[in-house]
Coordinates of C-alpha atoms in Angstrom, one line a residue:
M186 CA 122.8 31.3 136.5
T187 CA 123.3 27.4 137.6
L188 CA 125.1 24.5 135.3
Q189 CA 121.2 23.7 134.2
N190 CA 121.4 26.2 132.6
T191 CA 124.5 27.0 131.0
L192 CA 124.2 26.4 127.8
N193 CA 121.2 28.6 127.8
G194 CA 121.5 30.2 123.9
V195 CA 123.7 27.1 122.2
R196 CA 121.3 25.7 119.3
V197 CA 121.8 21.8 118.2
L198 CA 120.2 20.2 115.6
D199 CA 120.2 16.3 116.1
L200 CA 120.3 13.9 113.1
S201 CA 120.6 11.2 115.3
H202 CA 118.1 8.5 115.1
G203 CA 120.3 6.1 117.7
L204 CA 121.3 5.6 121.3
F205 CA 124.5 6.7 120.6
G206 CA 124.0 10.5 119.5
R207 CA 120.5 10.4 121.1
Y208 CA 122.4 10.4 124.4
Y209 CA 124.9 12.8 123.9
S210 CA 122.0 15.7 122.6
M211 CA 120.5 14.8 125.5
I212 CA 123.1 15.6 128.2
L213 CA 123.3 19.0 126.0
A214 CA 119.8 19.5 126.7
N215 CA 120.3 18.9 130.1
F216 CA 122.1 21.9 130.5
G217 CA 120.2 24.2 129.0
A218 CA 120.8 24.0 125.0
E219 CA 117.8 24.2 122.4
V220 CA 117.8 20.7 121.4
A221 CA 115.9 20.1 117.7
A222 CA 116.0 17.0 117.1
I223 CA 115.3 16.3 113.7
D224 CA 113.3 13.2 112.9
D225 CA 112.0 11.3 109.8
P226 CA 108.7 11.4 109.7
E227 CA 108.2 7.5 109.9
I228 CA 109.7 7.4 113.1
Q229 CA 107.5 6.5 115.6
E230 CA 107.8 7.2 119.5
D231 CA 108.4 4.0 121.0
G232 CA 108.1 4.2 124.8
Q233 CA 110.1 5.7 128.1
C234 CA 113.7 5.2 126.7
F235 CA 113.0 7.2 123.4
N236 CA 110.7 9.7 125.9
D237 CA 114.2 9.9 127.9
L238 CA 116.4 10.5 125.1
N239 CA 114.8 13.3 123.8
R240 CA 113.3 14.9 127.2
N241 CA 113.7 18.8 126.9
E242 CA 114.9 18.5 122.9
K243 CA 112.0 19.7 120.9
R244 CA 111.1 17.1 117.7
I245 CA 110.7 18.2 114.1
S246 CA 110.0 16.4 111.2
L247 CA 111.6 16.4 108.3
N248 CA 111.9 14.6 104.6
L249 CA 116.0 15.6 103.9
K250 CA 115.1 13.6 100.5
T251 CA 113.1 16.6 99.6
P252 CA 113.8 19.8 98.6
E253 CA 111.4 20.9 100.4
G254 CA 112.5 19.4 103.8
L255 CA 116.7 20.3 102.8
D256 CA 115.0 24.7 102.8
I257 CA 113.8 23.9 106.3
F258 CA 117.2 22.0 107.8
F259 CA 119.2 25.2 106.2
T260 CA 116.6 27.8 107.7
L261 CA 117.8 25.7 110.9
A262 CA 121.5 25.3 110.3
E263 CA 121.9 29.2 109.3
K264 CA 120.9 30.2 113.1
A265 CA 122.9 26.4 115.1
D266 CA 126.0 26.1 117.1
V267 CA 126.1 23.1 116.5
V268 CA 125.2 19.4 113.9
L269 CA 125.2 16.6 115.5
E270 CA 124.7 13.2 113.2
E271 CA 125.9 9.2 113.4
L272 CA 125.0 9.0 109.6
S273 CA 127.5 7.0 106.6
P274 CA 129.9 9.9 105.5
D275 CA 128.0 8.7 102.1
V276 CA 124.8 9.2 103.2
V277 CA 125.4 12.6 104.9
Q278 CA 126.9 13.4 101.4
Q279 CA 124.2 11.9 99.1
L280 CA 121.4 13.9 101.3
G281 CA 123.2 17.2 101.0
V282 CA 123.8 17.9 104.8
D283 CA 127.7 17.6 105.0
Y284 CA 130.0 19.6 106.8
Q285 CA 131.2 21.6 103.9
A286 CA 127.2 22.4 102.7
V287 CA 126.6 23.1 106.6
C288 CA 129.7 25.1 106.7
Q289 CA 128.2 27.5 103.4
C290 CA 125.8 28.4 105.3
N291 CA 127.2 28.6 108.4
P292 CA 130.7 29.7 108.8
R293 CA 130.7 29.5 112.1
I294 CA 129.2 25.6 112.8
I295 CA 129.8 23.1 115.1
Y296 CA 129.1 20.4 113.0
C297 CA 129.9 16.5 114.8
S298 CA 129.9 13.3 112.9
I299 CA 129.5 9.8 115.4
S300 CA 129.7 6.9 113.6
G301 CA 130.8 3.2 114.5
Y302 CA 134.0 3.3 112.4
R303 CA 136.3 6.1 111.6
Q304 CA 136.0 8.1 108.6
T305 CA 139.5 6.6 107.7
D306 CA 138.7 2.8 108.6
P307 CA 138.1 0.7 105.2
F308 CA 134.1 0.0 107.3
H309 CA 133.1 4.0 107.9
N310 CA 130.5 3.3 105.9
R311 CA 129.5 0.6 107.4
F312 CA 126.3 0.3 109.5
D313 CA 126.8 -1.9 112.7
H314 CA 125.4 -2.6 116.2
D315 CA 126.5 -1.7 119.8
V316 CA 127.2 -5.9 119.9
H317 CA 129.0 -5.1 116.5
Y318 CA 131.7 -3.3 117.5
M319 CA 132.5 -4.8 121.3
S320 CA 133.2 -8.1 119.7
N321 CA 135.2 -6.5 116.7
R322 CA 137.7 -5.4 119.9
G323 CA 137.2 -8.3 121.8
G324 CA 134.5 -6.8 124.4
M325 CA 131.9 -9.0 124.6
D326 CA 134.8 -11.7 126.1
L327 CA 135.2 -9.8 128.9
I328 CA 131.5 -10.1 129.7
C329 CA 131.1 -14.2 129.2
E330 CA 128.9 -16.6 131.7
K331 CA 132.1 -18.9 133.9
E332 CA 130.8 -21.5 131.2
G333 CA 129.7 -21.1 128.2
G334 CA 129.7 -18.1 125.4
P335 CA 129.8 -14.3 125.4
T336 CA 126.3 -12.1 127.4
I337 CA 125.0 -10.0 125.0
P338 CA 124.8 -6.9 128.0
N339 CA 120.9 -4.9 128.6
L340 CA 123.5 -1.9 128.0
Q341 CA 124.7 -0.4 124.6
I342 CA 128.5 -0.3 126.3
A343 CA 130.4 1.0 123.2
D344 CA 127.5 3.6 122.3
I345 CA 128.4 5.5 125.3
A346 CA 131.5 4.6 127.0
R347 CA 132.5 8.5 124.9
D348 CA 131.4 10.3 127.1
N349 CA 134.2 13.0 126.0
I350 CA 131.9 14.0 123.0
V351 CA 129.9 16.3 124.5
L352 CA 133.1 18.0 126.4
Q353 CA 134.9 18.1 122.3
I354 CA 131.7 19.7 121.4
L355 CA 131.9 22.0 124.2
L356 CA 135.3 23.0 123.3
A357 CA 135.0 23.7 119.8
L358 CA 132.2 26.4 120.8
F359 CA 134.9 27.9 123.6
S360 CA 137.7 28.0 121.0
R361 CA 134.7 29.2 118.3
E362 CA 134.0 32.4 121.1
K363 CA 138.2 33.1 120.9
T364 CA 138.8 32.5 116.8
G365 CA 135.6 33.7 115.3
K366 CA 135.6 30.2 113.4
G367 CA 133.7 26.6 113.7
Q368 CA 134.9 23.6 112.9
Y369 CA 134.3 19.2 112.2
I370 CA 134.9 17.1 114.7
S371 CA 134.7 13.2 113.6
I372 CA 134.7 10.5 116.6
S373 CA 134.1 7.1 116.5
R374 CA 133.2 4.1 118.8
P375 CA 136.0 3.7 121.0
L376 CA 135.3 -0.3 120.1
K377 CA 137.2 -0.6 116.5
T378 CA 138.9 -3.1 114.2
G379 CA 142.1 -3.6 115.1
G380 CA 144.9 -3.3 112.2

């Protein structure tokens, strides 16, 4: 067996839509995990970046706001090993796809919530962009022009700076092999508000 198929047999449901989540599910897929990217029916392919992030993944179009969409999601969740999502806590609860709901149908699930701010942060339900996360912690000052203001980077630095997301998922899977129990992982971007 090579490293490329180390995760054969691991099933991942990816509810994320942005770079932050899709980047990490892409890594899992690159090492053999079977990743099903759950997309809203309105999501359209938008070029090479989209194709790169979704390589080695299956795409499923589901409307989680409908009973039919939820039924299909929970049928998939029953057999999944990992759920990866980057929605706000209020949204996953409103949709009914939060950790508690998924855990009821699959107690062995590894449920990974990735968000812009910690779940306990006052801004936990706020949706921002990479440049906002960097600005909140002074990261933009580090990439400014010699003469002038900050420069907006071409790369989403805060979104891909958390390379330990995959490590945490793998450690949770390893722990489950020993304990038989799944777990909830909550991860925020590294550049958060102060306070």
